[in-house]
Amino acid sequence: MKNESEIIKDVLNGIDRFEELVDRYHVGLIIHCERILKDRDEAEDIAQEAFVKAYFQLKNYNSEKSRFSTWLYKIATNLAFDYLRKQKRKMDVEDIEALAEATMPTYLDDEMRRTIRDAVESLVPPEYRRVIEAYYWDGKSYQEIAKAEGIPINTTRTWIRRAKQQLREKVA
Amino acid sequence: MKHDIDTRIIAAKPDEHGNKKFVAETMKAIKKAQTHETFEGVIRRTNVTKKEHLYMKIKHLPKVALVALVIMAILSTGAVAYAAYHWLEPKITILNETKENDDKKREYSVNIENCGIVVGGTPIGNGVQGFEVLKDSKLTQAQIEKVLKDTCVYQQILEFSQKHWQSDTQRNVKKGESVVTYGNYDQRKYDIGKVISIDDSSLSIETTVYSELPDVKLGDTITPENVTSTFYPNGKKVISRYKLATSPEFWYHDAQITKNNIHTGDIISVVIRNHNMATSDNYMTDLMLGDTEVAGIIKTDIDTAYTQSLPFVGDPLKAGQVFKLVGCQGSGQYICLSTNSPTLHTEAIYADSRSREDVAPWEKIENADKYIRKDIPENPTGYFHTVEGRIAKINGNKFSLYSRGKVQKITVELPYDVLAAYNRSHTTQAQEGSFIQINYLQKPGENQTKIKPQDINRMSLIQYQLPNGSYVKY
């Protein structure tokens, strides 16, 4: 795993490496926003806005106080909350409670990363692997996956849920 | 620490994976923002059909036109500042009461005079208006008049405040080690409460809140505890302490008063200014290191919200019981419910919040995207109308609904049994009696009481949600 603090330091010194952070966090951040907003398009808007804001506020980020991912998710969470407030939309408390730890990429050592990837690779039927890769790695929406697989959205959800259950058992 | 499987899958993402388009667009937005004074205009916006905000309308204007618009706005708002403002006592008269409408609820026709017009809000409006009261409401006519009057008073105050305390000009402010340039957008916030104390530099007011979100700030750690909103069914007294500006202004009706005229126990409206970077979106503000100060204090005659003189005021389950009846969007002959019920607590509670759940996944229609029909052109022949009403009868792929106010029965034809398909996968059921909102294309000369499948753009179940998460029962 690339050293995150070095990337941040480089960005602050004018070296164009912010894309590496976007690449690392965007999938989880979009899902995180989607769980708050219940809308994929709006989630991508807010996630992008969070990255842009993080870029311009990066000089204010204090690595001693929090991880970059925590800080980034906080920005996105605030933006999403404000967006909901502005629209007078209600938040789903259950989902908000789950959001903090559910999508923020955690540090995995090489062995664990390999274990997870192998587990994904060995999912059966192979459609399960495809939907997991598409959703969690390629940042595709349920809608996009459903279209690509030629299945209803609800089937997509079911496949992902079942695939996750298999993964839990494989990497437990 | 044991992490959820989602976390681990995401963390295991191989470098070659990712939403490359999103990453590219984000980097493009950042680069574009570097050359703009603000980055608001460069953020991607969803491509689904949405109500166009003023900002979206003007953002495509040429720069010269934009500058001219800003100058015109400054000149015009300057001209209509306080000089154009005269306090007029709102007058509310209930003309008649319908004993029971189609939904077994009381409906009132009310004449309203001198109600303030709030920019960007949904004012009650002046003239004869219709209101509906929930069927279990115990409100008397006098109480309904009182709540409408207080709402109008508050709207007058807001109208005055919006005109009087105008946008700030760009300035530099030192924040810690850095100097931050704030744009000319001034985010104002209005708070209303009972004076607890006031001195030369600070003001404390007591407000009643019915729900609150935690004040999550940059650098805080996100935990479920600090992101969960809390509801207070009986209200919760909160003391808010504000810093006063160097020379705050004090007003009562249309006269300027002094600080000495403000006493402990007075109900005041507070104009709080938050200087931000130039942006047109409120939700951009909290991370922008804005400094907040009270620029104006307006003494009010409002007492209901705080003296608990009305039975529903302290009870958010009842606070949303008065609804305004308005013409449906683009279909004025039908009556819809206003999303903003007249309540003084619209900023504090979600009593008027509306839950929308899209009913029609147009999976069987080519080019349909999510719940929005993309095969319907943006500029079709005809107009998009919205009608909302109660489902009267369902018959396979057809159903009928009554628009509000017993105006008309509308027949809706669907491409297949959409409601049954929806019901199979949702807890909330679309059934007879449910409220449904339909956005549809109506071509000139077409029968307005029959909506055809090819003209339906969006169809959603509507529920009015109360602060405790339950729904208004009709």
XYZ file of C-alpha atoms in Angstrom:
646
model
C 0.000 0.000 0.000
C 1.354 3.364 -0.945
C 2.225 5.630 1.898
C -0.740 7.927 2.300
C 1.032 10.608 4.273
C 3.652 10.855 1.518
C 0.938 11.330 -1.082
C -0.670 14.079 0.995
C 2.694 15.731 1.535
C 3.391 15.615 -2.194
C 0.004 17.107 -3.025
C 0.598 19.924 -0.577
C 3.932 20.520 -2.244
C 2.240 20.867 -5.583
C 2.900 17.386 -6.914
C -0.072 16.055 -8.804
C -0.856 12.922 -6.797
C -4.331 13.649 -5.478
C -5.777 11.260 -8.043
C -4.215 8.399 -6.100
C -6.343 9.350 -3.101
C -9.452 9.680 -5.241
C -8.735 6.303 -6.758
C -8.267 4.725 -3.362
C -11.358 6.097 -1.666
C -13.969 6.883 -4.278
C -15.812 3.578 -4.346
C -16.321 3.413 -0.600
C -17.151 7.078 -0.400
C -19.824 6.835 -3.090
C -21.421 3.873 -1.314
C -21.198 5.759 1.970
C -23.001 8.750 0.464
C -25.518 6.503 -1.239
C -26.420 4.980 2.104
C -27.165 8.409 3.492
C -28.861 9.891 0.467
C -30.593 6.808 -0.926
C -29.817 8.020 -4.386
C -26.845 6.964 -6.464
C -26.662 10.047 -8.647
C -26.824 12.396 -5.712
C -24.275 10.246 -3.911
C -21.808 10.594 -6.747
C -22.390 14.348 -6.771
C -21.693 14.642 -3.082
C -18.718 12.286 -3.209
C -17.161 14.306 -5.965
C -17.840 17.511 -4.118
C -16.196 16.026 -1.044
C -13.050 15.193 -3.015
C -12.907 18.661 -4.509
C -13.417 20.235 -1.122
C -10.849 17.946 0.462
C -8.350 18.929 -2.199
C -8.757 22.617 -1.490
C -8.872 22.130 2.261
C -6.027 19.660 2.397
C -3.746 22.198 4.041
C -6.126 22.177 6.999
C -6.016 18.419 7.384
C -4.221 17.372 10.532
C -2.888 13.846 10.301
C -2.294 13.778 14.033
C -5.979 14.238 14.750
C -7.475 11.782 12.320
C -6.849 9.480 9.425
C -7.286 11.022 6.010
C -10.174 8.673 5.304
C -11.948 9.768 8.498
C -11.488 13.389 7.531
C -12.652 12.790 3.971
C -15.693 10.841 5.106
C -16.499 13.606 7.557
C -16.516 16.144 4.759
C -18.763 13.920 2.672
C -21.034 13.190 5.622
C -21.432 16.874 6.369
C -22.160 17.647 2.750
C -24.699 14.843 2.571
C -26.364 15.911 5.813
C -26.571 19.489 4.671
C -27.937 18.363 1.341
C -30.671 16.427 3.122
C -31.416 19.292 5.450
C -31.651 21.633 2.549
C -34.136 19.374 0.877
C -35.925 18.769 4.172
C -35.402 15.105 3.681
C -35.365 12.699 6.533
C -32.388 10.558 7.302
C -32.615 6.890 7.902
C -31.059 6.517 11.300
C -30.270 2.861 10.931
C -28.257 3.402 7.810
C -26.439 6.367 9.270
C -25.414 4.327 12.244
C -23.972 1.752 9.941
C -22.188 4.105 7.642
C -19.138 4.995 9.674
C -17.439 1.659 9.671
C -19.187 -0.044 6.820
C -17.538 1.526 3.824
C -14.354 3.193 4.990
C -11.510 1.135 3.568
C -9.510 -0.261 6.369
C -5.856 -1.172 6.322
C -5.303 -4.721 5.171
C -1.907 -6.358 5.156
C -0.812 -8.049 1.955
C -1.870 -11.470 3.143
C -5.362 -10.405 4.081
C -5.740 -8.485 0.836
C -4.745 -11.599 -1.074
C -7.158 -13.690 0.970
C -10.052 -11.382 0.162
C -9.191 -11.247 -3.515
C -8.894 -15.030 -3.671
C -12.222 -15.374 -1.921
C -13.853 -13.041 -4.424
C -12.244 -14.956 -7.269
C -13.633 -18.243 -5.979
C -17.216 -17.105 -5.534
C -19.772 -19.396 -7.086
C -21.665 -19.023 -9.263
C -19.336 -16.708 -11.208
C -22.071 -14.094 -11.440
C -21.505 -13.464 -7.736
C -17.885 -12.590 -8.403
C -18.888 -10.264 -11.207
C -21.407 -8.323 -9.130
C -19.027 -7.997 -6.179
C -16.242 -6.731 -8.403
C -18.584 -4.390 -10.208
C -20.098 -2.914 -7.063
C -17.199 -2.825 -4.617
C -14.240 -2.494 -6.928
C -15.499 -0.808 -10.074
C -17.914 1.544 -8.342
C -20.878 0.533 -10.462
C -24.399 1.216 -9.294
C -27.013 -1.488 -8.842
C -28.698 -0.070 -11.915
C -25.574 -0.376 -14.020
C -24.881 -3.886 -12.795
C -28.455 -4.947 -13.429
C -28.250 -3.638 -16.952
C -24.897 -5.300 -17.613
C -26.079 -8.631 -16.243
C -29.531 -8.395 -17.767
C -31.225 -8.892 -14.436
C -33.629 -6.852 -12.292
C -32.134 -4.535 -9.695
C -33.548 -6.572 -6.868
C -31.806 -9.661 -8.203
C -28.575 -7.679 -8.204
C -29.094 -6.868 -4.549
C -29.830 -10.500 -3.793
C -26.715 -11.714 -5.583
C -24.545 -9.204 -3.764
C -26.062 -10.148 -0.430
C -25.511 -13.849 -1.054
C -22.001 -13.254 -2.361
C -21.150 -11.289 0.766
C -22.432 -14.117 2.898
C -20.126 -16.511 1.066
C -17.236 -14.120 1.539
C -17.913 -13.819 5.254
C -17.708 -17.571 5.556
C -14.583 -17.798 3.421
C -12.596 -15.142 5.256
C -13.984 -15.623 8.742
C -10.821 -4.662 15.423
C -13.146 -6.770 13.359
C -14.209 -4.982 10.225
C -17.363 -5.540 8.288
C -17.028 -7.475 5.067
C -17.855 -4.367 2.975
C -14.884 -2.563 4.461
C -12.562 -5.413 3.685
C -13.793 -5.951 0.145
C -13.360 -2.261 -0.626
C -9.921 -2.226 0.952
C -8.892 -5.185 -1.176
C -9.687 -3.389 -4.428
C -6.935 -4.072 -6.938
C -5.406 -0.931 -8.408
C -6.643 -1.713 -11.889
C -10.248 -1.554 -10.728
C -12.283 1.540 -9.962
C -14.790 3.864 -11.523
C -12.320 5.465 -13.889
C -14.904 7.834 -15.270
C -15.720 9.159 -11.818
C -12.044 9.568 -10.970
C -11.364 11.359 -14.248
C -14.350 13.660 -13.821
C -13.353 14.462 -10.266
C -9.809 15.335 -11.270
C -11.173 17.412 -14.109
C -13.436 19.242 -11.637
C -10.490 19.951 -9.357
C -8.408 21.303 -12.196
C -11.284 23.420 -13.400
C -11.921 24.701 -9.908
C -8.336 25.846 -9.624
C -9.071 28.422 -12.285
C -12.377 29.517 -10.782
C -13.076 31.765 -7.846
C -15.395 29.120 -6.500
C -15.651 25.474 -7.241
C -19.382 25.241 -6.999
C -19.915 25.537 -10.708
C -17.612 22.702 -11.571
C -19.070 19.987 -9.409
C -20.870 17.311 -11.325
C -24.595 17.345 -11.009
C -26.857 14.412 -11.534
C -28.300 14.101 -14.967
C -31.711 13.122 -13.727
C -34.530 15.542 -14.194
C -34.529 17.923 -11.302
C -35.993 21.236 -10.445
C -33.634 23.835 -11.772
C -32.178 26.084 -9.135
C -31.597 29.725 -9.772
C -27.906 29.086 -9.677
C -28.186 26.434 -12.345
C -30.150 28.819 -14.506
C -27.566 31.562 -14.346
C -24.406 29.531 -14.329
C -24.368 29.126 -18.075
C -24.634 32.830 -18.697
C -21.586 34.516 -20.217
C -19.308 36.071 -17.632
C -20.164 39.609 -18.732
C -23.860 38.886 -18.325
C -23.195 37.353 -14.946
C -21.294 40.413 -13.751
C -24.103 42.630 -15.021
C -26.619 40.450 -13.214
C -24.701 40.712 -9.967
C -24.449 44.497 -10.296
C -28.162 44.717 -11.066
C -28.949 42.522 -8.099
C -26.834 44.666 -5.782
C -28.417 47.851 -7.081
C -31.924 46.507 -6.940
C -31.668 44.976 -3.507
C -30.015 48.134 -2.250
C -32.911 50.163 -3.532
C -35.546 48.046 -1.887
C -33.842 47.876 1.459
C -35.587 49.111 4.491
C -37.051 52.158 2.736
C -39.645 49.908 1.110
C -40.600 48.177 4.305
C -43.624 49.051 6.367
C -44.927 46.897 9.116
C -48.510 45.831 8.598
C -50.316 43.671 11.062
C -51.196 40.344 9.438
C -54.928 39.731 9.342
C -56.313 36.225 9.213
C -59.984 35.508 8.673
C -61.492 32.071 8.306
C -64.231 32.437 5.732
C -65.777 29.033 5.950
C -65.172 25.519 7.053
C -65.921 22.427 5.061
C -67.147 19.986 7.621
C -65.607 17.008 5.973
C -63.843 16.676 2.679
C -63.233 13.562 0.607
C -60.537 12.521 3.027
C -62.779 12.996 6.038
C -60.835 16.040 7.101
C -61.769 19.610 7.850
C -60.964 22.073 5.134
C -60.838 25.812 5.680
C -61.016 28.727 3.340
C -58.991 31.530 4.876
C -58.462 35.126 3.812
C -54.942 36.283 4.548
C -53.658 39.837 4.472
C -50.167 41.200 5.076
C -48.389 37.924 5.210
C -44.688 38.275 4.524
C -43.215 36.897 1.357
C -40.086 34.957 2.083
C -37.557 34.729 -0.678
C -36.708 31.129 -1.394
C -39.324 29.846 0.984
C -42.846 28.616 0.568
C -44.887 31.427 2.000
C -48.475 31.086 3.000
C -49.279 33.864 0.582
C -51.986 36.484 0.652
C -55.581 36.347 -0.460
C -58.002 33.476 -0.060
C -56.165 30.239 0.618
C -57.254 26.725 1.438
C -56.022 24.774 4.429
C -56.699 21.290 5.621
C -56.506 20.034 9.176
C -55.860 16.449 10.118
C -58.964 14.617 11.150
C -57.823 13.974 14.700
C -56.882 17.593 15.200
C -58.359 19.347 18.192
C -57.475 22.801 16.907
C -60.197 25.382 17.137
C -60.745 27.999 14.458
C -59.201 30.625 16.725
C -56.118 28.495 17.193
C -55.772 27.948 13.467
C -56.039 31.707 12.925
C -53.418 32.266 15.595
C -50.890 29.883 14.147
C -51.398 31.315 10.684
C -51.022 34.821 12.009
C -47.825 34.035 13.870
C -46.468 32.343 10.802
C -47.245 35.472 8.794
C -45.592 37.698 11.392
C -42.503 35.563 11.241
C -42.558 35.656 7.466
C -42.737 39.456 7.580
C -39.706 39.459 9.817
C -37.880 37.141 7.466
C -38.872 39.227 4.472
C -37.563 42.357 6.141
C -34.388 40.601 7.243
C -33.678 39.246 3.807
C -34.020 42.668 2.263
C -32.296 44.643 4.965
C -29.209 42.566 5.746
C -27.784 42.103 2.341
C -24.817 40.338 0.939
C -21.453 41.225 2.223
C -18.661 42.293 -0.030
C -15.509 40.312 -0.456
C -13.056 40.683 2.326
C -10.057 39.037 3.864
C -10.232 37.544 7.297
C -7.389 36.111 9.266
C -8.004 32.597 10.441
C -5.148 31.229 12.495
C -2.052 31.431 10.405
C -3.813 31.943 7.128
C -5.729 34.745 5.550
C -8.953 33.534 4.044
C -10.716 35.476 1.374
C -14.440 35.346 1.743
C -16.643 35.835 -1.203
C -19.585 38.111 -1.512
C -22.059 35.487 -0.534
C -23.409 35.889 2.911
C -25.218 32.951 4.376
C -27.796 34.219 6.780
C -29.501 32.148 9.373
C -32.512 33.101 11.377
C -33.139 31.932 14.846
C -36.034 32.793 17.070
C -36.198 32.424 20.786
C -36.646 33.893 24.223
C -33.976 36.267 25.481
C -32.056 34.836 28.383
C -29.359 37.488 28.518
C -27.886 40.183 26.375
C -24.836 42.382 26.817
C -22.570 44.385 24.548
C -20.906 41.400 22.990
C -23.148 38.404 23.352
C -26.696 37.197 23.286
C -28.233 34.082 24.769
C -31.620 32.866 23.694
C -33.679 29.894 24.623
C -35.210 27.958 21.796
C -37.273 24.850 21.648
C -36.031 22.149 19.354
C -37.844 19.002 18.396
C -35.052 17.278 16.624
C -31.393 17.934 16.310
C -28.445 16.708 14.446
C -25.075 16.570 16.097
C -22.714 19.348 15.212
C -20.113 17.231 13.503
C -17.086 19.299 12.765
C -14.010 18.845 10.707
C -11.558 16.561 12.411
C -14.135 14.946 14.669
C -14.303 11.215 14.639
C -17.437 9.854 13.085
C -19.230 7.513 15.378
C -22.795 6.328 15.269
C -23.436 8.419 18.355
C -22.534 11.730 16.792
C -24.263 11.264 13.502
C -27.613 10.125 14.781
C -30.350 12.693 14.882
C -32.336 12.849 18.080
C -36.012 13.548 18.367
C -37.656 15.253 21.294
C -41.375 14.590 21.038
C -42.151 17.139 23.710
C -39.501 19.604 22.651
C -36.226 20.340 24.303
C -35.133 23.696 25.609
C -31.801 24.740 24.200
C -29.786 27.797 25.118
C -27.919 29.252 22.163
C -25.204 31.800 22.763
C -24.241 34.112 19.936
C -21.549 36.669 19.418
C -22.913 40.114 18.585
C -21.527 42.038 15.630
C -19.734 45.314 16.353
C -22.854 47.359 15.731
C -25.888 45.137 15.621
C -29.195 46.714 14.725
C -32.314 46.366 16.835
C -35.809 46.598 15.394
C -39.402 46.347 16.444
C -41.956 46.366 13.628
C -40.704 49.098 11.289
C -38.879 51.167 13.890
C -35.298 50.976 14.955
C -34.874 50.547 18.687
C -31.877 50.161 20.975
C -30.440 47.316 22.921
C -32.051 48.746 26.028
C -35.452 47.944 24.544
C -34.630 44.263 24.504
C -35.411 42.573 27.776
C -35.055 39.158 29.252
C -38.080 37.119 28.280
C -38.717 38.933 24.989
C -39.246 36.743 21.959
C -36.806 37.896 19.337
C -35.780 36.933 15.859
C -32.057 36.911 15.366
C -30.306 37.485 12.076
C -27.082 35.575 12.088
C -24.593 36.159 9.337
C -22.069 33.649 8.352
C -19.418 34.880 5.975
C -18.352 32.284 3.537
C -16.532 31.671 0.398
C -18.566 32.644 -2.596
C -21.009 29.881 -3.122
C -24.676 29.687 -3.726
C -25.310 26.491 -1.877
C -25.980 26.544 1.844
C -24.534 23.147 2.417
C -21.149 24.400 1.373
C -20.848 26.646 4.353
C -19.987 24.732 7.448
C -16.549 23.700 6.393
C -15.650 27.074 5.062
C -14.322 28.551 8.256
C -17.060 31.136 8.249
C -17.352 33.397 11.217
C -20.782 33.793 12.675
C -22.196 36.864 14.334
C -25.523 38.424 15.109
C -26.136 41.367 12.810
C -29.688 42.123 13.778
C -32.243 41.512 16.481
C -35.935 41.966 15.826
C -38.313 42.065 18.708
C -41.532 40.210 17.919
C -45.076 39.859 19.108
C -44.913 36.114 18.637
C -45.493 34.200 21.766
C -47.201 30.997 20.824
C -44.133 28.980 20.114
C -42.685 29.610 23.489
C -45.514 30.126 25.889
C -47.066 26.847 24.855
C -50.357 28.636 24.567
C -51.450 26.365 21.788
C -51.898 22.720 22.550
C -49.994 21.466 19.538
C -46.955 23.660 19.780
C -44.987 21.547 22.137
C -45.995 18.400 20.383
C -44.417 17.871 17.006
C -46.749 14.993 16.331
C -49.429 17.586 16.026
C -47.396 20.503 14.758
C -47.750 19.372 11.200
C -51.466 19.022 11.310
C -52.320 22.121 9.306
C -51.606 21.768 5.610
C -51.953 24.299 2.905
C -53.881 23.262 -0.173
C -52.249 24.420 -3.366
C -52.738 23.843 -7.058
C -50.730 20.946 -8.389
C -47.676 21.884 -10.343
C -48.742 22.783 -13.844
C -52.215 21.484 -13.113
C -53.806 24.271 -11.137
C -57.256 22.831 -11.434
C -56.215 19.952 -9.208
C -55.345 20.455 -5.581
C -52.193 19.131 -3.991
C -50.914 19.541 -0.472
C -48.174 22.037 0.128
C -45.004 20.419 1.357
C -44.644 23.229 3.853
C -47.334 23.179 6.437
C -47.683 26.443 8.268
C -45.671 25.962 11.369
C -43.166 28.117 13.109
C -40.881 25.181 13.454
C -40.019 24.439 9.898
C -36.367 25.038 10.603
C -36.331 22.920 13.701
C -38.398 19.887 12.978
C -39.337 17.694 10.133
C -43.034 17.788 10.797
C -43.654 18.771 7.231
C -41.174 16.430 5.679
C -42.396 14.306 2.915
C -41.219 10.879 2.074
C -41.172 10.024 -1.579
C -40.665 6.548 -2.806
C -40.552 5.961 -6.499
C -43.054 3.355 -7.491
C -42.276 2.668 -11.037
C -39.038 0.990 -11.894
C -39.513 1.206 -15.606
C -37.512 -1.898 -16.192
C -39.571 -2.965 -19.119
C -39.215 0.297 -20.945
C -36.264 0.799 -23.193
C -33.935 3.640 -22.269
C -35.510 4.050 -18.858
C -32.992 5.018 -16.246
C -33.815 4.270 -12.669
C -37.130 5.930 -12.039
C -36.874 8.680 -14.568
C -38.012 8.137 -18.107
C -35.247 9.300 -20.348
C -37.124 8.396 -23.468
C -39.374 11.382 -22.872
C -37.598 14.379 -24.392
C -36.688 17.327 -22.195
C -38.506 19.740 -24.434
C -41.486 17.802 -25.625
C -44.602 19.064 -27.266
C -46.713 19.772 -24.263
C -45.999 20.359 -20.613
C -45.082 18.263 -17.657
C -47.721 18.354 -14.996
C -47.749 16.917 -11.541
C -50.807 15.622 -9.851
C -51.037 14.126 -6.418
C -53.934 12.288 -4.943
C -55.333 9.262 -3.267
C -55.608 6.011 -5.179
C -59.298 5.314 -5.485
C -59.318 1.979 -7.280
C -56.732 -0.378 -8.701
C -57.606 -2.661 -11.561
C -54.594 -4.484 -13.007
C -52.504 -2.080 -14.989
C -54.963 0.730 -14.455
C -55.850 2.732 -11.429
C -57.782 5.840 -10.633
C -57.004 8.575 -8.208
C -58.856 11.487 -6.795
C -57.000 14.752 -6.795
C -57.202 16.640 -3.544
C -60.147 18.828 -2.787
C -62.602 16.497 -4.515
C -61.851 18.171 -7.811
C -61.439 15.385 -10.278
C -61.036 11.701 -10.767
C -58.071 10.795 -12.933
C -57.470 7.475 -14.639
C -53.912 6.258 -14.957
C -52.879 3.534 -17.335
C -49.584 1.758 -16.783
C -47.473 -0.269 -19.194
C -47.889 -3.329 -16.984
C -49.015 -4.000 -13.443
C -46.456 -1.659 -11.970
C -48.148 -1.340 -8.594
C -48.209 -5.093 -8.035
C -44.553 -5.323 -9.067
C -43.703 -2.572 -6.626
C -45.686 -4.152 -3.813
C -43.881 -7.459 -4.202
C -40.578 -5.890 -3.281
C -41.524 -3.163 -0.826
C -42.866 -2.977 2.675
C -44.763 0.205 1.954
C -47.617 -0.814 -0.259
C -49.192 1.088 -3.095
C -52.821 0.363 -2.504
C -56.208 1.953 -2.567
C -56.046 4.936 -0.259
C -52.317 5.518 -0.763
C -51.137 8.920 -1.873
C -49.429 8.927 -5.170
C -47.784 11.669 -7.157
C -47.507 11.469 -10.903
C -45.403 13.675 -13.100
C -46.663 13.335 -16.639
C -46.539 14.881 -20.024
C -49.709 16.479 -21.191
C -49.959 17.385 -24.823
C -52.172 20.232 -25.956
C -55.747 19.194 -26.428
C -55.403 15.903 -24.630
C -57.890 14.728 -22.096
C -56.509 15.787 -18.730
C -58.305 13.122 -16.809
C -56.580 10.204 -18.520
C -52.862 9.694 -18.129
C -51.341 7.291 -20.617
C -48.344 5.045 -19.935
C -46.115 6.690 -22.511
C -46.629 10.086 -20.889
C -45.779 9.124 -17.309
C -42.400 10.514 -16.407
C -42.246 9.653 -12.746
C -44.593 8.081 -10.255
C -44.002 8.121 -6.518
C -45.732 7.129 -3.348
C -45.956 10.078 -0.998
C -46.044 9.904 2.755
C -45.942 12.779 5.172
C -43.501 11.934 7.849
C -43.455 13.083 11.435
C -40.353 13.817 13.467
C -40.495 10.515 15.269
C -40.302 8.690 11.979
C -43.947 7.702 11.817
C -46.232 8.828 9.038
C -49.224 11.075 9.018
C -52.277 8.888 8.874
C -54.991 9.945 6.521
